[in-house]
Short mmCIF file of C-alpha atoms in Angstrom, two decimals:
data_model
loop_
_atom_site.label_atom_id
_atom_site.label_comp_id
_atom_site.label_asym_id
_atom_site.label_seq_id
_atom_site.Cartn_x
_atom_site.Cartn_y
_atom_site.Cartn_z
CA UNK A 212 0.00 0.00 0.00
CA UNK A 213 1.61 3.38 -0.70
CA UNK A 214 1.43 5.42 2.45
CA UNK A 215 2.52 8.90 1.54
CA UNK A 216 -0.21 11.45 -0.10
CA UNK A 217 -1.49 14.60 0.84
CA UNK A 218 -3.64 15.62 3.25
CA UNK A 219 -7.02 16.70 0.09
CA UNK A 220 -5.98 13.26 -1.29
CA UNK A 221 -8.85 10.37 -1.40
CA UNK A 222 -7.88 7.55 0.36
CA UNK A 223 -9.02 4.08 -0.28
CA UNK A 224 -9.78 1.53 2.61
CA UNK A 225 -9.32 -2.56 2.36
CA UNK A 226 -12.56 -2.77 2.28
CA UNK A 227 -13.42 -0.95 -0.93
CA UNK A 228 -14.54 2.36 0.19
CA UNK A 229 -12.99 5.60 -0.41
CA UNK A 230 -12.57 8.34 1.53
CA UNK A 231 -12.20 12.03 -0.01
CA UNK A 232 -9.80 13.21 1.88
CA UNK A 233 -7.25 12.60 5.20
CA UNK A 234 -9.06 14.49 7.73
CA UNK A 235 -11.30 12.99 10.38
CA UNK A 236 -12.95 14.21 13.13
CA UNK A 237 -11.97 11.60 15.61
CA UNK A 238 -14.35 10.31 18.77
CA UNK A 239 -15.64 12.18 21.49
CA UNK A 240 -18.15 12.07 24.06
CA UNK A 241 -20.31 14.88 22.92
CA UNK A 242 -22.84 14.40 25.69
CA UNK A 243 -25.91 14.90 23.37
CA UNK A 244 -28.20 12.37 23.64
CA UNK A 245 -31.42 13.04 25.17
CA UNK A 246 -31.13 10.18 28.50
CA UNK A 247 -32.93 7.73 26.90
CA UNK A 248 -29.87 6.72 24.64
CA UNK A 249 -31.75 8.75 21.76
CA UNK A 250 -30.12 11.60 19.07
CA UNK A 251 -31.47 15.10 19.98
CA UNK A 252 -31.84 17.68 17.22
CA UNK A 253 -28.93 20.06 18.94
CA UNK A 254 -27.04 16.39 17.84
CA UNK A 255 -27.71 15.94 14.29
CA UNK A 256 -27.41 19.47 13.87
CA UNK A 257 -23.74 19.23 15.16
CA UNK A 258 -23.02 16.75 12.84
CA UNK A 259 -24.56 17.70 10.23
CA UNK A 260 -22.32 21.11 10.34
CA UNK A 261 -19.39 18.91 10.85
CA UNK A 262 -20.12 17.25 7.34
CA UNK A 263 -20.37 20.75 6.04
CA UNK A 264 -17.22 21.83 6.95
CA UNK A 265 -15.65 19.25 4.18
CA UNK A 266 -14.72 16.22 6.68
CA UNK A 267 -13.71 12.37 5.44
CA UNK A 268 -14.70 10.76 8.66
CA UNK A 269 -16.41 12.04 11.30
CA UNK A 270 -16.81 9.46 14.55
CA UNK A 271 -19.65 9.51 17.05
CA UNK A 272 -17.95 8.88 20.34
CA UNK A 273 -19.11 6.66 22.59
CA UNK A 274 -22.18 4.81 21.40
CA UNK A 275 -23.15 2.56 23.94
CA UNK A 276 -23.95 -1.35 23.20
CA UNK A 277 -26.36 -1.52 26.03
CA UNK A 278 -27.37 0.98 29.11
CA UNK A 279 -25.40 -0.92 31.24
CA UNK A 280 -21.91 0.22 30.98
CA UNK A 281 -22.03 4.06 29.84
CA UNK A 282 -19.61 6.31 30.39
CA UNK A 283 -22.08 9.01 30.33
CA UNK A 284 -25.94 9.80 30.37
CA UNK A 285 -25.47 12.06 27.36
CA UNK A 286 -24.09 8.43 25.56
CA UNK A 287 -26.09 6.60 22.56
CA UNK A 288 -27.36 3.32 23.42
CA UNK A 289 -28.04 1.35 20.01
CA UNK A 290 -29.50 -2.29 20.40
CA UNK A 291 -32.74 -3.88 19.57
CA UNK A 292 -35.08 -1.26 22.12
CA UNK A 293 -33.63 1.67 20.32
CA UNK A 294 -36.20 3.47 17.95
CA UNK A 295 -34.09 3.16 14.72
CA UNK A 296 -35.89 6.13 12.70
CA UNK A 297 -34.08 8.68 15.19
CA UNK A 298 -30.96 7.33 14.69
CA UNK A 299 -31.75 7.23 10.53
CA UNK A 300 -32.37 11.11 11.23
CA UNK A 301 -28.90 11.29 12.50
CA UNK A 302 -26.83 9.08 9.81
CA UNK A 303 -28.77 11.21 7.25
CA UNK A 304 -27.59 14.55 7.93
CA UNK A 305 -24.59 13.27 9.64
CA UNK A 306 -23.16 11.70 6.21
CA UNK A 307 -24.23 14.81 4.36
CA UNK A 308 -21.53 16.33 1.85
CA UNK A 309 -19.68 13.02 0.88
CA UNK A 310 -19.17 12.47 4.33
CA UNK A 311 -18.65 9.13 6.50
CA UNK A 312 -20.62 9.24 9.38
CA UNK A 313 -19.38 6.10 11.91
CA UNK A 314 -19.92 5.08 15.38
CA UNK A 315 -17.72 4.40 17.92
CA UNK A 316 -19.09 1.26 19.45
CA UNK A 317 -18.23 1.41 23.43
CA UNK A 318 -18.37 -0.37 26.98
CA UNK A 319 -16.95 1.93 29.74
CA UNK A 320 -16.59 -1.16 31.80
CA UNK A 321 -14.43 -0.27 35.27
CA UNK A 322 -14.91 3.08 33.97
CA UNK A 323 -18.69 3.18 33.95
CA UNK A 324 -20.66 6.30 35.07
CA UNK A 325 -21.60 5.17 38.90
CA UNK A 326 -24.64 7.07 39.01
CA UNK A 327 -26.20 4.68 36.29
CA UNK A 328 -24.02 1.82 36.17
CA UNK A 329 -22.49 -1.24 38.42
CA UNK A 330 -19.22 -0.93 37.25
CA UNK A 331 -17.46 -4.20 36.05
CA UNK A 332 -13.64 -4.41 34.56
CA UNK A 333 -11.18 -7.33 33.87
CA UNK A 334 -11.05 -7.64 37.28
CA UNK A 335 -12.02 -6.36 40.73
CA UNK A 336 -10.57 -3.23 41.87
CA UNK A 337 -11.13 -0.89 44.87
CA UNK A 338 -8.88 1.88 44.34
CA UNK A 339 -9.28 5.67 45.47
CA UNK A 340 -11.64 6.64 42.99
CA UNK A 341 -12.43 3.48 41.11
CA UNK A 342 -14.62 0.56 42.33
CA UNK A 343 -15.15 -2.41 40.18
CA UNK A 344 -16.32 -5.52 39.93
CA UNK A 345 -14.90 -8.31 37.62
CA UNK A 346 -16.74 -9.28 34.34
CA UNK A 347 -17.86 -13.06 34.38
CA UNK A 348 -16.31 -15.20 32.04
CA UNK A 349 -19.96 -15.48 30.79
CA UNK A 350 -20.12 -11.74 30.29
CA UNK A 351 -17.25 -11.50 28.08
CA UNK A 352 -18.35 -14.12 26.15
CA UNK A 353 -21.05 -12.67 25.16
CA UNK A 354 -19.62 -9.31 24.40
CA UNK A 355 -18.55 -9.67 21.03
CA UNK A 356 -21.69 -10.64 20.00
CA UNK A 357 -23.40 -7.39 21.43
CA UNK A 358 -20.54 -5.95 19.14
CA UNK A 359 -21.70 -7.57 16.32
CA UNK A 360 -25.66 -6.81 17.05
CA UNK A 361 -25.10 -2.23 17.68
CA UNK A 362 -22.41 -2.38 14.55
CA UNK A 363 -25.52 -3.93 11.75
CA UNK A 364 -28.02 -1.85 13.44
CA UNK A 365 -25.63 0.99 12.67
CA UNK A 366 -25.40 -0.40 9.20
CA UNK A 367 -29.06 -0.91 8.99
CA UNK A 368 -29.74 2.51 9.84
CA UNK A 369 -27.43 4.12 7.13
CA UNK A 370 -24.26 4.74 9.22
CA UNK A 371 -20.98 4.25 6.83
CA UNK A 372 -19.10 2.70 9.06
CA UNK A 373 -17.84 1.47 12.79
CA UNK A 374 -14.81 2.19 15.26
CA UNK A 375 -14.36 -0.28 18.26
CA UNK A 376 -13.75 1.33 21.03
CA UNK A 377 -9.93 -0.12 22.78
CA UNK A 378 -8.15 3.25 23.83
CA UNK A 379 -8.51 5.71 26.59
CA UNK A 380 -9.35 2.97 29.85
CA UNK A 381 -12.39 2.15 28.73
CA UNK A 382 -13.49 -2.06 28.28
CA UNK A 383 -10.96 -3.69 25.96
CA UNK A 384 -8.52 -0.79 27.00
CA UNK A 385 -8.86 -2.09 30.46
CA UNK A 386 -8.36 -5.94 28.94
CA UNK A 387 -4.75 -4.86 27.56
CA UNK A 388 -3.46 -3.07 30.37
CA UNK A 389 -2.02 -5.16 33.04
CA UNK A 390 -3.59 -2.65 35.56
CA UNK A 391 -6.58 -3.24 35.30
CA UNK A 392 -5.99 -6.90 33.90
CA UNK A 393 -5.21 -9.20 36.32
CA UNK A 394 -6.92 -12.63 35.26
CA UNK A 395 -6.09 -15.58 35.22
CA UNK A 396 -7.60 -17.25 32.72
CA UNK A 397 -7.34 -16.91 28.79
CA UNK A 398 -8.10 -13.43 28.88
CA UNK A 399 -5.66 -12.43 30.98
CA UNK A 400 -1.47 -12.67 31.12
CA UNK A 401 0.34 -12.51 28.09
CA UNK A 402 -0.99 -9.90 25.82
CA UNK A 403 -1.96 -12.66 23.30
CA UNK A 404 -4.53 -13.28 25.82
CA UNK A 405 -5.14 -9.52 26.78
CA UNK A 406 -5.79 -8.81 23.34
CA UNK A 407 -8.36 -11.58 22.72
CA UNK A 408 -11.63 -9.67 23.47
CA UNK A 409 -10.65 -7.19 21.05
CA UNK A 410 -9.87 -9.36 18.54
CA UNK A 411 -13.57 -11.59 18.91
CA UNK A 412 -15.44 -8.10 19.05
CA UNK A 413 -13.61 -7.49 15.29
CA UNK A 414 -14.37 -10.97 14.11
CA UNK A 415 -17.87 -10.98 15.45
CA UNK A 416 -18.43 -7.46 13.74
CA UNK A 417 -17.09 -8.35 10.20
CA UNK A 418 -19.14 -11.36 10.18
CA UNK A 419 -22.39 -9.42 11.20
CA UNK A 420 -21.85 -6.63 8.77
CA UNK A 421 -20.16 -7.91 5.73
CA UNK A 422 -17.01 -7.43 3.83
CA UNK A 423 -18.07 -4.20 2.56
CA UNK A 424 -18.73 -2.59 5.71
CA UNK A 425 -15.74 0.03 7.32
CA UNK A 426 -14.46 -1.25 10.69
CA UNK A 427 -11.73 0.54 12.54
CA UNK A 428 -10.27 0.27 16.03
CA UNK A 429 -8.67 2.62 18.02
CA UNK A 430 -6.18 1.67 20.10
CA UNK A 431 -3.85 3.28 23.00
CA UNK A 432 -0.11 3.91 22.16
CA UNK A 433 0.44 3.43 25.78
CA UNK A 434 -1.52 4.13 29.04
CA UNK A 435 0.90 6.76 29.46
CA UNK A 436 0.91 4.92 33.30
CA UNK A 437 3.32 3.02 35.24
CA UNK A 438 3.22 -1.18 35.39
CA UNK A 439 0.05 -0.28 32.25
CA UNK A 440 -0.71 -0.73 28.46
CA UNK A 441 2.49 0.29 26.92
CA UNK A 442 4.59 0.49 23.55
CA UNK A 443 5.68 -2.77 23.21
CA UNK A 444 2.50 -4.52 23.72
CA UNK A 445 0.43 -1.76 21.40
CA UNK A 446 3.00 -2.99 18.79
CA UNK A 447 2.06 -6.30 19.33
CA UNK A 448 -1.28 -5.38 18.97
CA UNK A 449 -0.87 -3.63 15.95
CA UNK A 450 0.42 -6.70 14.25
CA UNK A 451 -2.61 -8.45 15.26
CA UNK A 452 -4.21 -6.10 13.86
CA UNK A 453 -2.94 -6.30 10.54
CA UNK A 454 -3.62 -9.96 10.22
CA UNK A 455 -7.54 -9.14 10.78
CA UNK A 456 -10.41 -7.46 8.63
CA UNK A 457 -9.83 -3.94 10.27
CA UNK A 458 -9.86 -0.76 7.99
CA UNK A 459 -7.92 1.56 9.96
CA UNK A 460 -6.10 1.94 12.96
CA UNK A 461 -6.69 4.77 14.76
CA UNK A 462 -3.63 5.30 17.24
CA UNK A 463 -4.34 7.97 20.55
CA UNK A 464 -3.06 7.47 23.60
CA UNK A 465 -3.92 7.87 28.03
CA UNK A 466 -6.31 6.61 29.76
CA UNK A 467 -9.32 8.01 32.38
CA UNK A 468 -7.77 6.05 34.68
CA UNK A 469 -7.99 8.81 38.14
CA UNK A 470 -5.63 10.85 38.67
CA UNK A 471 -4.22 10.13 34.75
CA UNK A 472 -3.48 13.28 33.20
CA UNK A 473 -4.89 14.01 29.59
CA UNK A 474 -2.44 13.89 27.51
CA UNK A 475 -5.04 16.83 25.59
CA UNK A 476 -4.86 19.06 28.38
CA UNK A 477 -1.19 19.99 28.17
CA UNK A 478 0.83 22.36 26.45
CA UNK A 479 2.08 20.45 24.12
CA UNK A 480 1.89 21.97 20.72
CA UNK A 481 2.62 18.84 18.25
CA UNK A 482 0.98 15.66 17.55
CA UNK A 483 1.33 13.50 20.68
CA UNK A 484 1.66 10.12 19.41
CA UNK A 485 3.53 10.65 16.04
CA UNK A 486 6.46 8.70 17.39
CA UNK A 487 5.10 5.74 18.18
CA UNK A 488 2.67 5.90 14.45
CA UNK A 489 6.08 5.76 12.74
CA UNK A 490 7.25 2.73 14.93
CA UNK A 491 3.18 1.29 14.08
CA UNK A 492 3.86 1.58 10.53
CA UNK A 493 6.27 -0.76 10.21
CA UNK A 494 3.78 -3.58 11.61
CA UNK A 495 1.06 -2.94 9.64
CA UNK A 496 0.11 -1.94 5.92
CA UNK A 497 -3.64 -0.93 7.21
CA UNK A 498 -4.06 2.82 6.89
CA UNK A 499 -3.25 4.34 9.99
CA UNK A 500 -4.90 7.54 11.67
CA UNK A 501 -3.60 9.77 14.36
CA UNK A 502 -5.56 11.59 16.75
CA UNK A 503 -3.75 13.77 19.17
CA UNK A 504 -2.55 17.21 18.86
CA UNK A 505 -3.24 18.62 15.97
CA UNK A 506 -3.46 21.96 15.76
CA UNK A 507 -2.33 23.55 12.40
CA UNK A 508 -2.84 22.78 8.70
CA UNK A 509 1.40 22.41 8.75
CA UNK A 510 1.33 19.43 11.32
CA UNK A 511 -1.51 17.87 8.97
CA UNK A 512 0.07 18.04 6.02
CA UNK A 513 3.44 17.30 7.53
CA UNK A 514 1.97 13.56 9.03
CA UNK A 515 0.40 12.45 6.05
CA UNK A 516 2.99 13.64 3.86
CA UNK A 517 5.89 11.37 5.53
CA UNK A 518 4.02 8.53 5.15
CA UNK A 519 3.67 8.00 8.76
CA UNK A 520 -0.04 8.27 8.60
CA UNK A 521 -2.54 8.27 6.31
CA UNK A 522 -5.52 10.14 8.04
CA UNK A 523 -5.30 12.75 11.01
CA UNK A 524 -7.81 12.88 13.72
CA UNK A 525 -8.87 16.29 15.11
CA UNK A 526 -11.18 16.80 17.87
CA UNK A 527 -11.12 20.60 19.93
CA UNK A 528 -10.19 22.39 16.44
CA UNK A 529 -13.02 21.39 14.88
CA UNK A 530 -14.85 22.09 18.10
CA UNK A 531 -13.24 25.98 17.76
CA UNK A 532 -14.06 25.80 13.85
CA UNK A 533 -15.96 23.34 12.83
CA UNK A 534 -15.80 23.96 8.80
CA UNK A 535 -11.25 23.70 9.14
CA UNK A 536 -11.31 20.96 7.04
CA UNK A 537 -12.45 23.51 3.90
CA UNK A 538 -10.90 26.45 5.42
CA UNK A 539 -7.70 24.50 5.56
CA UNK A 540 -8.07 23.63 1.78
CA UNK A 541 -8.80 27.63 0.80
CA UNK A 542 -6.03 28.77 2.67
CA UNK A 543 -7.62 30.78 5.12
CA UNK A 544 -6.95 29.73 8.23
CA UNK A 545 -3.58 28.26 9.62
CA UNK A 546 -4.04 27.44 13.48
CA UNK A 547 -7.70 28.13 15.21
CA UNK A 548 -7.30 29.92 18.47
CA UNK A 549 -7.00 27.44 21.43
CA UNK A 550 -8.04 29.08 24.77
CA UNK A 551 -6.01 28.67 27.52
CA UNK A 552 -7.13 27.68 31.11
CA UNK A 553 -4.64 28.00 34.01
CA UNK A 554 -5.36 26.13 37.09
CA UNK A 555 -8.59 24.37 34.94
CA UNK A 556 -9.96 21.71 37.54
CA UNK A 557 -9.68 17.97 36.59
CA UNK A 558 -12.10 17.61 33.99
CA UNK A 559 -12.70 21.41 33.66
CA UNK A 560 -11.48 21.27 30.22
CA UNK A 561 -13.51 18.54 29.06
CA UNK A 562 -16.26 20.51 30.35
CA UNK A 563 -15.82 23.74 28.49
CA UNK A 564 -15.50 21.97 25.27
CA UNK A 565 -18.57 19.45 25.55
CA UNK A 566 -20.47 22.44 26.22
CA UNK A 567 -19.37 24.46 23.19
CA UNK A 568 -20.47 21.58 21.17
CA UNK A 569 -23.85 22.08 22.41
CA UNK A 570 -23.54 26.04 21.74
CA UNK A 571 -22.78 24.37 17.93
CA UNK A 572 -25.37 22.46 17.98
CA UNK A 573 -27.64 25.36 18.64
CA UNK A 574 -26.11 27.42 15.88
CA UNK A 575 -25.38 29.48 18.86
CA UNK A 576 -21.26 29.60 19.05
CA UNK A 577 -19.62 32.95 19.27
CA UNK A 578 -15.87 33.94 18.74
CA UNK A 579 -16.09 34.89 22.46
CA UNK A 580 -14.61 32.19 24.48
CA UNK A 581 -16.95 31.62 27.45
CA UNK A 582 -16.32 31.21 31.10
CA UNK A 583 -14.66 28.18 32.53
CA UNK A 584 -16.24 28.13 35.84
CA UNK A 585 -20.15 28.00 34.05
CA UNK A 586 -19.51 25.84 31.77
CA UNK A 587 -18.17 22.95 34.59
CA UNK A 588 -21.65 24.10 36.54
CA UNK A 589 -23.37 23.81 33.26
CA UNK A 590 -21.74 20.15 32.44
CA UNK A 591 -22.79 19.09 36.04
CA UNK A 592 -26.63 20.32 35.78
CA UNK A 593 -27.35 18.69 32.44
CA UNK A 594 -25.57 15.44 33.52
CA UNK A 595 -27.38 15.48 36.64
CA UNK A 596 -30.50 16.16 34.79
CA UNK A 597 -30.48 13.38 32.43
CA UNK A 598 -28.92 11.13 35.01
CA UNK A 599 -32.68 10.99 36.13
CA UNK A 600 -33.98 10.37 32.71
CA UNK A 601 -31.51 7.44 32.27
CA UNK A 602 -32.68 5.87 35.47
CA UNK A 603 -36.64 6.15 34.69
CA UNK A 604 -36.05 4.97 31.13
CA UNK A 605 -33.50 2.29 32.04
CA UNK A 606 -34.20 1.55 35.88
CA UNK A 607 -35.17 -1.72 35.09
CA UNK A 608 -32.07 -2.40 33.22
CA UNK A 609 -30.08 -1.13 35.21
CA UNK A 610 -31.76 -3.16 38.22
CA UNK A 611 -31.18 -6.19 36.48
CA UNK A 612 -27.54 -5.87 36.15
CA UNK A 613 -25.41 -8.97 37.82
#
């Protein structure tokens, strides 16, 4: 496969389709959904803006299997009890403008949000700040199914494609890091075992959706933690990779593990895991994406043009400016402003952004940058808010959890 282009270049998957050009908007928990696991309209509108603003890919993160295991009430839950017209509304203005529209198919696992959830991970933890519970061998066993079952309703409903979730701490994150991963049996050890779960979710997908279908992973570079995940074993991984029906790789790096730091809330100014995508591309001819740091058309171009990846993944530019992608390509805009927070509490960040996606959403964004402080109070209401939709929709669900 030949790995350098340029970042307007189309770029051709294994799997036949072809994307128009290198930039993605990679996954993030957008907190949008109504409580119920439903698309609002402040949602599609987002999206559908997003695919305005000349995208390739743009990833819905977080879309929940079942309402078990979310990392957040704002999260998608797609199964058999979702209404599947809502979430045609959604893949139709979402893939507007050439654009692929895919969701990120996730389990929060250890990770879960309390509030709604009986966390479960690998295995039992009770640390400061995470509680868990281990996930039965029966449990996991099941998993790739439920997989298989959210990735052809996605198809069904007219999504172009799906990215299993493995990066950040959440579920199969937690199966490859040796933190969180201390079993005993064949999902646990050597990270031929670790990396089992992912690989069953990836054969259980392809064989539910078809040859046809886009299926990408994204995977941790490293846990960027002591005794976790790290670059050797993601290597590994990779290779595995390679030798399955994946489409792309999509490398990032961290984890929500507490008291982690983001890796996006630093002052870095380059792409953070560009390093180890170089190292990646030597195990793999899949096309690779990086998400991570991107900040200006230069570092972009730069990426794709070495050959060290073939797609970039941005996230908080196109949160500042959501049409860069064609403002890149007119040569109007280098570098959107990032604003800077000193002393931001943990999460604080996170906060501000999620809620200027909802000020997008509203076609109500202004150049002004708002305040820090309300937008964390803000976050906190509305998740509080729906919290209590989640439970009266899901209570029984929830109540029924092992």
């Amino acid at each position: 496969m030949q790995h350098r282009g340029t970042l307007f270049e189309p770029l051709q998957l294994p799997c036949g389709v072809t994307l128009k050009n290198r930039i993605a908007k990679s996954a993030m928990s957008d907190s949008l959904g109504d409580g119920t696991g439903h698309p609002t309209a402040e949602q599609i509108r987002l999206y559908q803006r997003w695919a305005a603003g000349g995208l390739a890919v743009s990833i819905i993160g977080e879309v929940q299997l079942t309402s078990g295991y979310a990392e957040n009430p704002g999260n998608l839950v797609l199964n058999e009890a979702s209404d599947l017209y809502r979430f045609r509304e959604l893949a139709r203005h979402g893939s507007e403008n050439d654009t692929n529209l895919w969701l990120q198919l996730g389990h929060a696992g250890a990770l879960a949000y309390a509030p709604t959830s009986r966390p479960k991970g690998p295995s039992a933890l009770d640390l400061p700040g995470l509680h868990c519970a281990e996930i039965s061998l029966d449990e996991l066993r099941q998993l790739p199914s439920e997989f298989a079952r959210t990735a052809r309703l996605a198809q069904q409903a007219g999504f172009g494609g799906v990215q299993i979730h493995a990066a950040r701490g959440f579920l199969l994150s937690q199966f490859l890091s040796p933190l969180f991963n201390k079993r005993n049996d064949e999902y646990g050890g050597a990270i031929a075992n670790r990396m089992r779960p992912l690989l069953e979710a990836i054969d259980a997908t392809r064989a539910a959706v078809g040859p046809d279908f886009p299926i990408a992973v994204k995977l941790n570079s490293s846990d960027q933690l002591e005794g976790g995940f790290d670059a050797e074993d993601a290597l590994k991984v990779v290779a595995a990779l390679d030798r399955s029906s994946v489409d792309l790789i999509d490398i990032s790096g961290g984890t929500y593990f507490p008291g982690a730091k983001s890796a996006s809330d630093g002052k870095g100014r380059g792409p953070y895991f560009l390093e180890f995508a170089k190292r990646a591309r030597a195990e793999t001819t899949k096309p690779v994406m990086l998400t991570g740091g991107f900040k200006t058309r230069a570092q972009a171009e730069d990426a794709v043009a070495s050959g060290a990846v073939d797609i970039v993944g941005l996230a908080r530019a196109l949160v500042l400016e959501p049409s860069l992608p064609d403002l890149w390509k007119a040569d109007r805009i280098p570098e959107p402003l990032f604003p800077r927070f000193p002393d931001a509490p943990e999460g604080g960040i996170t906060a501000w952004y999620t809620m200027r996606l909802t000020e997008i959403g509203a076609d109500k964004e202004t150049p002004v940058f708002g305040d820090l402080g309300q937008a964390v109070r803000d976050y906190e209401a509305r998740d509080k808010s729906r919290t209590k939709v989640w439970l009266r929709h899901f209570g029984n669900e929830v109540a029924r959890q092992p």
